XYZ file of C-alpha atoms in Angstrom:
712
model
C 11.589 -33.603 -20.651
C 9.703 -33.567 -17.358
C 5.988 -32.943 -17.534
C 4.550 -29.816 -16.004
C 2.263 -30.260 -13.027
C -1.459 -30.484 -13.733
C -3.656 -27.622 -12.597
C -6.651 -28.306 -10.366
C -9.717 -29.380 -12.336
C -12.236 -27.517 -10.173
C -11.741 -24.098 -8.624
C -11.116 -24.414 -4.929
C -10.694 -28.212 -5.017
C -7.530 -30.118 -3.994
C -4.850 -30.410 -6.653
C -4.804 -33.522 -8.838
C -1.913 -35.899 -8.324
C 1.211 -35.230 -10.386
C 3.804 -38.050 -10.100
C 6.506 -35.815 -11.572
C 6.198 -33.111 -8.895
C 9.428 -33.096 -6.868
C 9.359 -29.681 -5.269
C 9.675 -26.092 -6.529
C 8.952 -26.054 -10.273
C 12.162 -25.512 -12.261
C 10.535 -24.995 -15.667
C 8.796 -21.648 -15.156
C 8.253 -18.390 -17.014
C 8.062 -14.714 -16.058
C 4.886 -13.735 -14.212
C 2.987 -10.421 -14.036
C 5.169 -8.950 -16.769
C 3.063 -5.785 -17.052
C 3.491 -4.996 -13.361
C 7.211 -5.742 -13.694
C 7.491 -3.205 -16.524
C 5.552 -0.610 -14.509
C 7.758 -1.278 -11.488
C 10.944 -0.836 -13.529
C 9.576 2.386 -15.054
C 8.776 3.688 -11.580
C 12.296 2.892 -10.400
C 13.766 4.711 -13.415
C 11.472 7.654 -12.700
C 12.496 7.523 -9.035
C 16.149 7.731 -10.038
C 15.386 10.660 -12.356
C 13.442 12.348 -9.557
C 16.444 11.959 -7.260
C 18.778 13.399 -9.903
C 16.408 16.312 -10.535
C 16.164 17.019 -6.811
C 19.953 16.773 -6.545
C 20.352 19.403 -9.289
C 17.843 21.859 -7.813
C 18.212 21.147 -4.101
C 20.751 22.524 -1.683
C 21.165 20.598 1.608
C 23.131 23.516 3.023
C 19.748 25.099 3.674
C 19.179 22.407 6.268
C 22.672 22.557 7.758
C 22.904 26.361 7.985
C 20.363 28.891 9.325
C 19.311 31.673 6.947
C 19.141 35.398 7.696
C 16.475 37.849 6.492
C 18.260 38.253 3.147
C 18.429 34.520 2.481
C 22.167 34.288 3.182
C 23.578 31.276 5.037
C 25.206 31.703 8.436
C 28.613 30.033 8.722
C 28.960 29.007 5.089
C 32.574 28.934 3.935
C 33.635 31.387 1.250
C 31.008 34.000 2.188
C 31.131 37.150 4.384
C 29.211 35.151 7.004
C 31.842 32.405 7.217
C 32.761 33.316 10.799
C 29.191 34.236 11.720
C 27.614 30.864 12.399
C 24.709 31.894 14.678
C 21.370 33.464 13.768
C 20.293 36.460 15.886
C 16.711 37.789 16.141
C 16.288 41.563 16.552
C 12.998 41.357 18.446
C 11.905 37.981 19.770
C 8.686 39.462 21.166
C 7.367 39.873 17.617
C 7.588 36.097 17.210
C 4.202 35.742 18.891
C 2.583 37.423 15.874
C -0.122 35.471 13.985
C 1.941 35.861 10.806
C 4.370 33.318 12.240
C 1.775 30.605 11.601
C 1.341 31.716 7.983
C 4.927 32.303 6.936
C 6.708 29.904 9.288
C 9.156 32.777 9.838
C 9.450 35.167 12.751
C 8.408 38.683 11.534
C 11.584 40.382 12.709
C 14.974 41.122 11.196
C 17.423 38.235 11.471
C 21.187 38.550 10.989
C 24.206 36.267 11.320
C 26.535 36.895 14.275
C 29.697 35.301 15.582
C 28.464 35.080 19.166
C 25.323 35.709 21.185
C 24.922 38.719 23.540
C 25.962 38.060 27.114
C 24.385 40.982 28.995
C 21.392 43.302 29.144
C 21.756 46.487 27.102
C 19.273 48.720 25.275
C 20.095 50.943 22.315
C 19.205 54.048 24.325
C 21.513 53.021 27.183
C 24.318 52.347 24.749
C 23.650 55.649 22.919
C 24.153 57.709 26.089
C 27.031 55.615 27.500
C 28.916 55.814 24.203
C 29.795 59.440 25.003
C 31.924 58.285 27.954
C 33.021 54.796 26.841
C 33.292 53.952 23.149
C 33.562 50.203 23.766
C 29.809 50.105 24.418
C 29.156 50.757 20.732
C 31.857 48.344 19.571
C 30.101 45.597 21.550
C 26.579 46.586 20.506
C 27.419 47.130 16.830
C 28.196 43.440 16.240
C 24.455 42.809 16.555
C 23.561 45.415 13.906
C 23.174 44.950 10.155
C 26.280 46.964 9.285
C 29.081 48.141 11.559
C 29.906 51.852 11.616
C 32.361 54.000 13.497
C 29.726 55.378 15.843
C 25.957 55.296 16.472
C 24.719 58.127 14.289
C 20.988 57.372 14.259
C 18.494 58.561 16.778
C 16.089 56.070 18.286
C 13.133 57.061 16.082
C 15.216 56.740 12.935
C 16.538 53.388 14.166
C 12.979 52.049 14.430
C 12.220 53.108 10.855
C 15.417 51.786 9.279
C 15.632 48.714 11.514
C 19.436 48.643 11.413
C 19.977 47.600 15.056
C 17.940 45.817 17.729
C 16.285 47.990 20.331
C 17.694 45.790 23.103
C 19.840 42.735 23.699
C 19.792 40.310 26.608
C 21.832 37.284 27.772
C 21.535 34.465 25.254
C 23.152 31.180 24.336
C 23.457 29.427 20.968
C 21.093 26.504 20.462
C 20.603 24.870 17.065
C 22.801 27.677 15.683
C 20.366 30.320 16.915
C 20.558 32.775 19.803
C 17.953 31.919 22.417
C 17.472 33.509 25.855
C 19.661 32.002 28.557
C 16.927 31.034 30.994
C 17.650 29.711 34.456
C 15.678 28.925 37.604
C 16.395 30.708 40.874
C 14.396 29.918 44.018
C 11.734 28.342 41.861
C 11.382 31.407 39.620
C 12.244 31.589 35.925
C 14.943 34.216 35.377
C 17.297 35.489 32.700
C 20.542 37.076 33.869
C 19.160 36.903 37.441
C 16.245 39.153 36.393
C 12.557 38.423 36.139
C 11.650 41.738 34.446
C 13.629 43.996 32.122
C 13.313 46.858 29.624
C 12.708 45.759 26.017
C 14.317 48.923 24.598
C 11.084 50.594 23.538
C 10.144 51.821 27.007
C 8.113 48.752 27.994
C 8.853 46.529 30.976
C 8.730 42.896 29.961
C 8.373 39.690 31.984
C 10.611 36.654 31.540
C 7.527 34.512 30.931
C 6.621 36.692 27.932
C 10.119 36.230 26.533
C 9.897 32.490 26.970
C 6.571 32.385 25.136
C 8.103 34.389 22.282
C 11.130 32.088 22.124
C 8.834 29.066 22.003
C 7.120 30.656 19.017
C 10.428 30.451 17.126
C 11.369 26.972 18.206
C 8.912 24.648 19.893
C 11.684 22.371 21.122
C 13.312 25.047 23.258
C 11.802 23.388 26.334
C 13.540 20.142 25.374
C 17.012 21.703 25.240
C 18.083 20.416 28.628
C 16.620 16.973 27.984
C 18.306 16.789 24.586
C 21.694 17.617 26.048
C 21.257 15.136 28.900
C 20.136 12.392 26.526
C 23.185 13.047 24.360
C 25.407 12.846 27.456
C 23.820 9.530 28.446
C 24.440 8.076 24.974
C 28.023 9.330 25.033
C 28.533 7.608 28.400
C 26.838 4.289 27.633
C 27.351 3.710 23.907
C 29.795 0.841 24.412
C 27.489 -0.812 26.956
C 24.651 -0.525 24.420
C 26.799 -2.225 21.766
C 27.710 -4.980 24.229
C 24.018 -5.519 25.021
C 23.027 -5.711 21.347
C 25.886 -8.130 20.649
C 24.723 -10.368 23.509
C 21.179 -10.205 22.089
C 22.451 -11.377 18.702
C 24.379 -14.259 20.253
C 21.428 -15.193 22.435
C 19.065 -15.214 19.435
C 21.485 -17.338 17.446
C 21.863 -19.722 20.372
C 18.085 -20.114 20.692
C 17.729 -20.849 16.966
C 20.449 -23.512 17.173
C 19.073 -25.074 20.347
C 15.555 -25.226 18.919
C 16.773 -27.959 16.576
C 17.455 -30.434 19.366
C 15.530 -29.113 22.351
C 12.460 -27.425 20.872
C 10.155 -28.737 23.612
C 12.532 -27.772 26.408
C 13.159 -24.294 24.977
C 9.432 -23.779 24.523
C 8.950 -24.154 28.256
C 12.023 -21.986 28.849
C 10.334 -19.301 26.746
C 7.084 -19.693 28.651
C 8.580 -19.723 32.140
C 11.047 -16.987 31.207
C 8.297 -14.630 30.039
C 6.175 -15.438 33.084
C 9.183 -14.744 35.301
C 10.026 -11.456 33.588
C 6.442 -10.263 33.879
C 6.354 -11.327 37.542
C 9.555 -9.391 38.221
C 8.052 -6.346 36.510
C 4.927 -6.570 38.670
C 7.052 -6.888 41.815
C 9.256 -3.915 40.860
C 6.221 -1.725 40.084
C 4.714 -2.657 43.456
C 7.980 -1.762 45.217
C 8.119 1.647 43.511
C 4.432 2.207 44.267
C 5.044 1.422 47.949
C 8.045 3.772 48.153
C 5.913 6.686 46.966
C 3.326 6.186 49.723
C 3.162 9.363 51.787
C 5.519 11.390 49.593
C 4.265 14.888 48.668
C 2.547 15.270 45.278
C 2.836 11.525 44.546
C -0.965 11.257 44.719
C -1.380 13.558 41.716
C -2.625 12.032 38.470
C -1.067 12.262 35.027
C -4.003 14.456 34.044
C -3.144 16.937 36.820
C 0.473 17.526 35.725
C -0.357 17.533 32.007
C 2.221 17.072 29.264
C 5.751 17.495 30.631
C 9.067 17.453 28.783
C 10.762 16.156 31.931
C 9.629 12.537 31.686
C 11.098 11.689 35.105
C 8.200 13.614 36.692
C 5.803 10.863 35.610
C 7.866 8.268 37.493
C 7.306 10.242 40.710
C 3.575 9.532 40.604
C 1.899 6.529 42.207
C -0.586 6.377 39.343
C 2.213 5.691 36.827
C 3.575 2.664 38.667
C 0.064 1.421 39.472
C -0.824 1.595 35.764
C 2.329 -0.309 34.804
C 1.567 -2.932 37.446
C -1.983 -3.452 36.147
C -0.798 -3.758 32.520
C 1.867 -6.316 33.423
C -0.613 -8.270 35.563
C -3.067 -8.443 32.639
C -0.297 -9.692 30.338
C 0.672 -12.305 32.937
C -2.918 -13.565 33.150
C -3.235 -13.680 29.332
C -0.084 -15.791 29.000
C -1.207 -18.235 31.707
C -4.747 -18.546 30.297
C -3.404 -19.190 26.791
C -1.169 -21.928 28.171
C -4.134 -23.604 29.859
C -6.393 -23.579 26.793
C -3.696 -24.407 24.239
C -1.976 -27.182 26.175
C -3.218 -29.894 23.767
C -1.981 -27.976 20.720
C 1.466 -27.168 22.018
C 2.827 -30.450 20.628
C 1.915 -29.338 17.106
C 3.853 -26.143 17.589
C 6.828 -28.026 19.002
C 6.799 -30.431 16.025
C 6.795 -27.531 13.569
C 9.568 -25.836 15.531
C 11.674 -29.007 15.350
C 11.024 -29.345 11.629
C 11.876 -25.691 11.103
C 15.055 -26.108 13.123
C 16.111 -29.037 10.935
C 15.484 -27.008 7.785
C 17.539 -24.078 9.080
C 20.223 -26.519 10.216
C 20.503 -27.951 6.684
C 20.363 -24.468 5.102
C 22.280 -22.286 7.612
C 22.798 -19.554 5.024
C 19.172 -18.499 5.614
C 20.236 -16.991 8.943
C 22.499 -14.594 7.054
C 19.759 -13.421 4.704
C 18.304 -10.857 7.192
C 21.619 -8.997 6.860
C 21.020 -8.676 3.114
C 17.471 -7.479 3.756
C 18.823 -4.933 6.239
C 21.272 -3.621 3.614
C 18.515 -3.277 0.984
C 16.219 -1.531 3.465
C 19.020 0.817 4.529
C 19.625 1.779 0.890
C 15.918 2.484 0.343
C 15.588 4.522 3.532
C 18.746 6.526 2.817
C 17.716 7.287 -0.773
C 14.243 8.380 0.346
C 15.617 10.619 3.106
C 18.233 12.259 0.868
C 15.699 12.822 -1.923
C 13.216 14.314 0.554
C 15.856 16.727 1.867
C 16.912 17.814 -1.631
C 13.280 18.294 -2.667
C 12.571 20.336 0.460
C 15.552 22.612 -0.249
C 14.861 23.117 -3.958
C 14.272 26.588 -5.359
C 15.398 30.176 -5.000
C 14.881 32.464 -1.978
C 11.353 33.874 -1.772
C 10.881 37.099 0.218
C 7.584 38.274 1.662
C 6.276 41.407 3.332
C 6.023 40.917 7.089
C 4.530 43.470 9.473
C 5.312 43.030 13.195
C 1.823 44.092 14.204
C 0.149 42.118 11.423
C -1.929 45.122 10.244
C -0.552 45.722 6.751
C -2.785 45.135 3.724
C 0.278 44.087 1.706
C 1.400 41.516 4.266
C 2.451 38.119 2.887
C 3.051 39.521 -0.618
C 6.315 38.742 -2.371
C 8.928 41.505 -2.439
C 12.518 42.356 -3.358
C 14.720 43.256 -0.357
C 17.113 45.285 -2.513
C 14.507 47.895 -3.464
C 11.876 47.363 -0.764
C 12.581 50.623 1.104
C 11.882 52.626 -2.061
C 8.571 50.966 -2.883
C 5.049 52.146 -2.078
C 4.586 49.208 0.304
C 7.272 50.532 2.657
C 5.569 53.925 2.690
C 2.081 52.505 3.171
C 3.158 50.151 5.964
C 5.725 51.814 8.259
C 7.740 49.206 10.126
C 7.094 46.456 7.558
C 10.051 44.343 6.415
C 10.902 42.322 3.338
C 12.188 39.127 4.938
C 13.210 35.749 3.619
C 10.266 33.314 3.831
C 11.176 30.033 2.102
C 12.726 28.483 -0.977
C 10.580 28.080 -4.054
C 10.103 29.165 -7.631
C 7.631 29.654 -10.454
C 8.869 26.898 -12.753
C 6.827 23.740 -13.360
C 9.233 21.750 -11.191
C 8.847 24.070 -8.200
C 5.060 24.127 -8.508
C 4.934 20.346 -8.053
C 7.400 19.977 -5.166
C 4.631 18.755 -2.858
C 3.498 16.222 -5.460
C 7.077 15.004 -5.849
C 7.335 14.525 -2.075
C 4.168 12.394 -2.130
C 5.535 10.348 -5.047
C 8.825 9.967 -3.176
C 6.983 8.613 -0.133
C 4.772 6.246 -2.158
C 7.651 4.695 -4.136
C 9.595 4.396 -0.883
C 6.756 2.347 0.640
C 6.562 0.267 -2.545
C 10.300 -0.475 -2.476
C 10.272 -1.310 1.240
C 7.451 -3.803 0.774
C 9.141 -5.223 -2.334
C 12.368 -5.865 -0.409
C 10.413 -7.649 2.332
C 8.461 -9.633 -0.286
C 11.693 -10.615 -2.035
C 13.067 -11.926 1.247
C 9.916 -13.910 1.992
C 9.793 -15.459 -1.488
C 13.512 -16.302 -1.381
C 13.300 -17.971 2.026
C 10.130 -19.798 0.999
C 11.871 -21.189 -2.094
C 14.852 -22.369 -0.057
C 12.733 -24.078 2.623
C 10.408 -25.602 0.014
C 13.489 -27.204 -1.575
C 14.207 -28.759 1.815
C 10.668 -30.037 2.350
C 10.232 -31.615 -1.080
C 13.518 -33.494 -0.826
C 12.475 -37.135 -0.278
C 15.790 -38.111 1.316
C 16.998 -35.304 3.532
C 19.594 -33.891 3.257
C 20.877 -35.897 0.259
C 18.169 -34.726 -2.149
C 18.364 -31.045 -1.152
C 19.670 -29.175 -4.242
C 22.998 -27.332 -3.892
C 22.850 -23.654 -2.868
C 19.060 -23.585 -2.354
C 19.011 -20.009 -1.017
C 21.018 -18.609 -3.937
C 18.884 -20.566 -6.421
C 15.631 -19.354 -4.827
C 16.886 -15.745 -4.861
C 17.785 -16.004 -8.557
C 14.370 -17.501 -9.418
C 12.536 -14.781 -7.511
C 14.453 -11.981 -9.238
C 14.462 -13.491 -12.719
C 10.897 -14.773 -12.998
C 8.761 -13.172 -10.285
C 9.794 -9.544 -9.908
C 6.425 -8.546 -11.374
C 4.448 -10.734 -8.954
C 6.389 -9.452 -5.950
C 5.934 -5.866 -7.192
C 2.183 -6.521 -7.592
C 1.765 -7.758 -4.034
C 3.913 -4.988 -2.560
C 2.006 -2.375 -4.626
C -1.291 -3.421 -3.032
C 0.230 -3.202 0.430
C 1.947 0.149 -0.279
C -1.360 1.617 -1.489
C -3.120 0.603 1.724
C -0.273 2.018 3.833
C -0.369 5.273 1.858
C -4.089 5.632 2.543
C -3.421 5.040 6.237
C -0.766 7.766 6.258
C -3.120 10.197 4.525
C -5.840 9.466 7.081
C -3.366 9.993 9.922
C -2.172 13.265 8.365
C -5.734 14.566 7.982
C -6.528 13.533 11.535
C -3.550 15.500 12.883
C -4.280 18.575 10.756
C -8.012 18.702 11.469
C -7.986 17.440 15.042
C -9.185 20.709 16.569
C -11.833 21.352 13.889
C -13.408 17.896 13.939
C -16.755 17.099 15.515
C -17.357 13.984 17.581
C -19.015 12.238 14.630
C -16.144 12.997 12.245
C -13.630 11.803 14.860
C -15.586 8.561 15.225
C -15.692 8.017 11.460
C -11.998 8.836 11.185
C -11.203 6.323 13.914
C -13.323 3.653 12.179
C -11.569 4.262 8.862
C -8.134 3.990 10.447
C -9.156 0.800 12.247
C -10.542 -0.752 9.038
C -7.426 0.022 7.030
C -5.223 -1.275 9.862
C -7.109 -4.582 9.758
C -6.990 -4.631 5.959
C -3.233 -4.085 5.985
C -2.653 -7.038 8.314
C -4.989 -9.314 6.318
C -3.174 -8.413 3.086
C 0.189 -9.059 4.754
C -1.008 -12.506 5.840
C -2.318 -13.399 2.378
C 0.734 -11.963 0.607
C 3.108 -14.026 2.714
C 1.357 -17.262 1.810
C 0.976 -16.176 -1.824
C 4.757 -15.732 -2.019
C 5.158 -19.297 -0.744
C 2.957 -20.566 -3.574
C 4.887 -18.434 -6.077
C 8.164 -19.925 -4.813
C 6.806 -23.462 -5.209
C 4.761 -23.340 -8.419
C 5.968 -20.207 -10.202
C 2.508 -18.832 -11.022
C 1.378 -15.200 -11.093
C 0.399 -13.313 -7.967
C -3.388 -13.444 -8.322
C -3.510 -17.184 -8.966
C -0.990 -17.887 -6.193
C -2.986 -15.753 -3.750
C -6.192 -17.551 -4.778
C -4.591 -21.002 -4.418
C -3.083 -20.083 -1.047
C -6.425 -18.745 0.195
C -8.313 -21.837 -0.976
C -5.711 -24.146 0.539
C -5.911 -22.359 3.886
C -9.717 -22.351 3.843
C -9.798 -26.117 3.112
C -7.632 -26.592 6.205
C -8.940 -23.766 8.341
C -8.814 -25.801 11.569
C -5.185 -26.732 11.033
C -4.412 -23.092 10.283
C -6.076 -22.029 13.526
C -3.970 -24.569 15.407
C -0.636 -23.794 13.782
C -0.563 -20.110 12.987
C -1.557 -18.596 16.321
C 0.312 -21.058 18.532
C 3.546 -20.918 16.541
C 3.412 -17.131 16.325
C 2.818 -17.073 20.072
C 5.890 -19.218 20.683
C 8.136 -17.093 18.461
C 6.797 -13.903 20.028
C 7.659 -15.323 23.436
C 11.176 -15.967 22.151
C 11.544 -12.348 21.039
C 10.175 -11.078 24.348
C 12.480 -13.401 26.270
C 15.590 -12.186 24.424
C 14.614 -8.528 24.825
C 13.530 -9.132 28.430
C 16.755 -10.887 29.489
C 18.908 -8.158 27.970
C 16.559 -5.519 29.414
C 16.871 -6.878 32.961
C 20.661 -7.029 32.711
C 20.732 -3.481 31.332
C 18.378 -2.279 34.074
C 20.559 -3.774 36.807
C 23.654 -2.308 35.166
C 22.384 1.218 34.468
C 20.762 1.544 37.908
C 23.962 0.296 39.610
C 22.229 -2.661 41.273
C 25.108 -5.103 40.646
C 28.261 -3.153 41.591
C 29.855 -6.292 43.096
C 29.716 -8.095 39.716
C 30.356 -5.305 37.230
C 30.540 -1.565 37.680
C 28.328 0.126 35.140
C 28.150 3.773 34.064
C 27.589 6.261 36.869
C 25.870 9.651 37.026
C 23.343 8.975 34.273
C 20.707 11.671 33.800
C 18.017 9.296 32.517
C 18.852 5.606 32.835
C 15.757 4.763 30.774
C 17.350 6.288 27.637
C 20.070 3.633 27.151
C 17.743 1.031 28.704
C 15.005 1.540 26.099
C 17.625 1.651 23.348
C 18.989 -1.735 24.410
C 15.522 -3.300 24.807
C 14.185 -2.060 21.455
C 17.431 -2.916 19.659
C 17.473 -6.415 21.184
C 13.880 -7.004 20.149
C 14.599 -5.933 16.564
C 17.640 -8.227 16.412
C 15.608 -11.151 17.767
C 12.835 -10.307 15.304
C 15.309 -10.548 12.425
C 16.370 -14.061 13.456
C 12.914 -15.345 14.351
C 11.357 -13.899 11.171
C 13.449 -16.458 9.263
C 12.021 -19.088 11.572
C 8.471 -17.829 11.035
C 8.849 -17.937 7.251
C 10.344 -21.420 7.518
C 7.388 -22.714 9.525
C 4.850 -21.030 7.204
C 6.519 -22.631 4.191
C 6.703 -26.069 5.799
C 3.065 -25.819 6.831
C 1.895 -24.879 3.310
C 4.020 -27.690 1.868
C 2.605 -30.063 4.475
C -0.967 -29.245 3.424
C -0.036 -29.675 -0.241
C 1.668 -32.961 0.640
C -1.483 -34.269 2.331
C -3.589 -33.434 -0.733
C -1.102 -34.787 -3.320
C 0.041 -37.991 -1.632
C -1.406 -40.798 0.462
C 1.691 -42.336 2.069
C 1.828 -45.337 -0.261
C 4.949 -46.553 -2.029
C 3.813 -44.917 -5.269
C 2.825 -41.680 -3.586
C 4.909 -41.326 -0.419
C 4.670 -38.417 1.978
C 7.573 -35.967 1.970
C 7.012 -34.875 5.575
C 8.924 -36.324 8.483
C 7.311 -39.222 10.339
C 7.181 -37.305 13.628
C 5.326 -34.417 12.005
C 2.944 -36.772 10.217
C 2.178 -38.664 13.414
C 1.454 -35.579 15.509
C -0.523 -33.730 12.847
C -2.581 -36.804 12.000
C -3.365 -37.391 15.649
C -4.325 -33.747 16.115
C -6.530 -33.930 13.020
C -8.370 -37.024 14.312
C -8.938 -35.352 17.695
C -10.338 -32.291 15.963
C -12.764 -34.403 13.929
C -14.015 -36.176 17.080
C -14.602 -32.835 18.772
């Protein structure tokens, strides 16, 4: 039986030589068992939470709007099956302060089959009905219950609230009737009118109606943009898919070419990024020059404020000047880094070549990001579905709502079936018993908010665990490559599958431990961000400063923990120890070789980042030329786009994420090889009895770099 490796004799000192060490330890046991048990219990509880939410929740409450009685609009098998749109009796009451408390507009809401298409008040209809009965047949479809004729006088109508006092031209949006606004000669109008009668004898302005409508739905202003964005996606979806496919092929091609032409491709990355940034600077200057002398182009972003029409910002000189300055700064940073890191580029190229060889011998590692994507998709989908079911759990809760907000019983729970006969209705004339939200008095319903927090926390834990599993698996596979004395003959069969099995079987607890620490930090960051958003207006300058410092500290802490976790997973993959000891050994190893770490980590990350930017930049330039119709002689792209930047940003971001998936494998490969290289230097001396496992080219360059560092 092979002997186990000897532990270091002194904390923080190099490991003692073990002649039997041939790579990742095969004889290992389960680590961090307690954390593994806790993790499994949390997963079981998470499944039970999802089942409980599935039993109590009703996603129809998200898909269908709800009227004042808590009935769904458009739900099959109900009287409202053909009434799919929610209609508000009096939108002007939606500016009431109670809207902020109840998150419901304090007016009667009913389900209708279509929205009104013309101006008409109840009084006008009441008098016209005597000559033409069709006026009532049209108006009655917007009342609670249809009757043969309008029998109630106006005063009685206000008390019973059976019909709206007035209707005006509307259109369905998000299954709700909203005013059909339009612009005529620069003025906001509705039905070609700027003022109209609200049915109670008051003359209202269109601006007032718009403010009331915004109180119901804050995204009403974005309706036109939303429709145009949807149209752009519908027009360019196949071009987007083509661009993302090219990005995948380009990333794959770069990874393959890095094996034989790492030095050449490095300079391609460098010159490519410099060229893309230079083109961006030139384009921004051209746009800036075109706006010279145009009216209103001299305005600043501060002058126009926050606009939903994003194209307005691109009509300002300040926007293009800002972009030009940012790109120029990035260009200078890249050039300066090249000048100061020119002597260390060879180290990065050597590691890239070694990483390319490892990936070439274990090509299955390039497929692993697909598995990670599937796991992440499952986690995200389960979290989203559980959150929706939790949010829609409970029974309808009705509350007293007074349009004027001057009722002492306002915001109290009520029963709509008997509300008109209660003392509250008599004490508060005009008050309504409207649907407010879904809830309940059971123990489950009282802890819905807590369950949502638990759902979010376990989601973060699972996401980080999936990423940790991928890092440990890839580290195990690449460590098998490095510690093979004769490559590729000594590489064990199916190294990726073997490393995945080891990580799951022995180190689930260690991976759960590391991901738990990271999830806790991320949860604290989310809580700080939530408090900052909720208390933004009430904070003093000192509290804002402290809040900003806290967020900055936890951001730094998160990135430090990510760095340490990644290297701890490499040690776990090699030696099979628990998380704390692996993290300690990785930290000590890095600190003993801090100069080498400074050389390798930043430069290699810089190179891979340039590769991602180059892939996204190349696809972005092609997409820009296509969507702006700059290359009609080569290929005719989509025409009549509302916002060309919508598909353009989609292609650029998607290409970057695809390149990140490929180059993340490369980054993990280089990190693993570097850790193994440091361990190799401490374990062996290059003699026949203790030969180095690294390649001769890597040994030569790293040794030379080390001697230069010592001289300096």
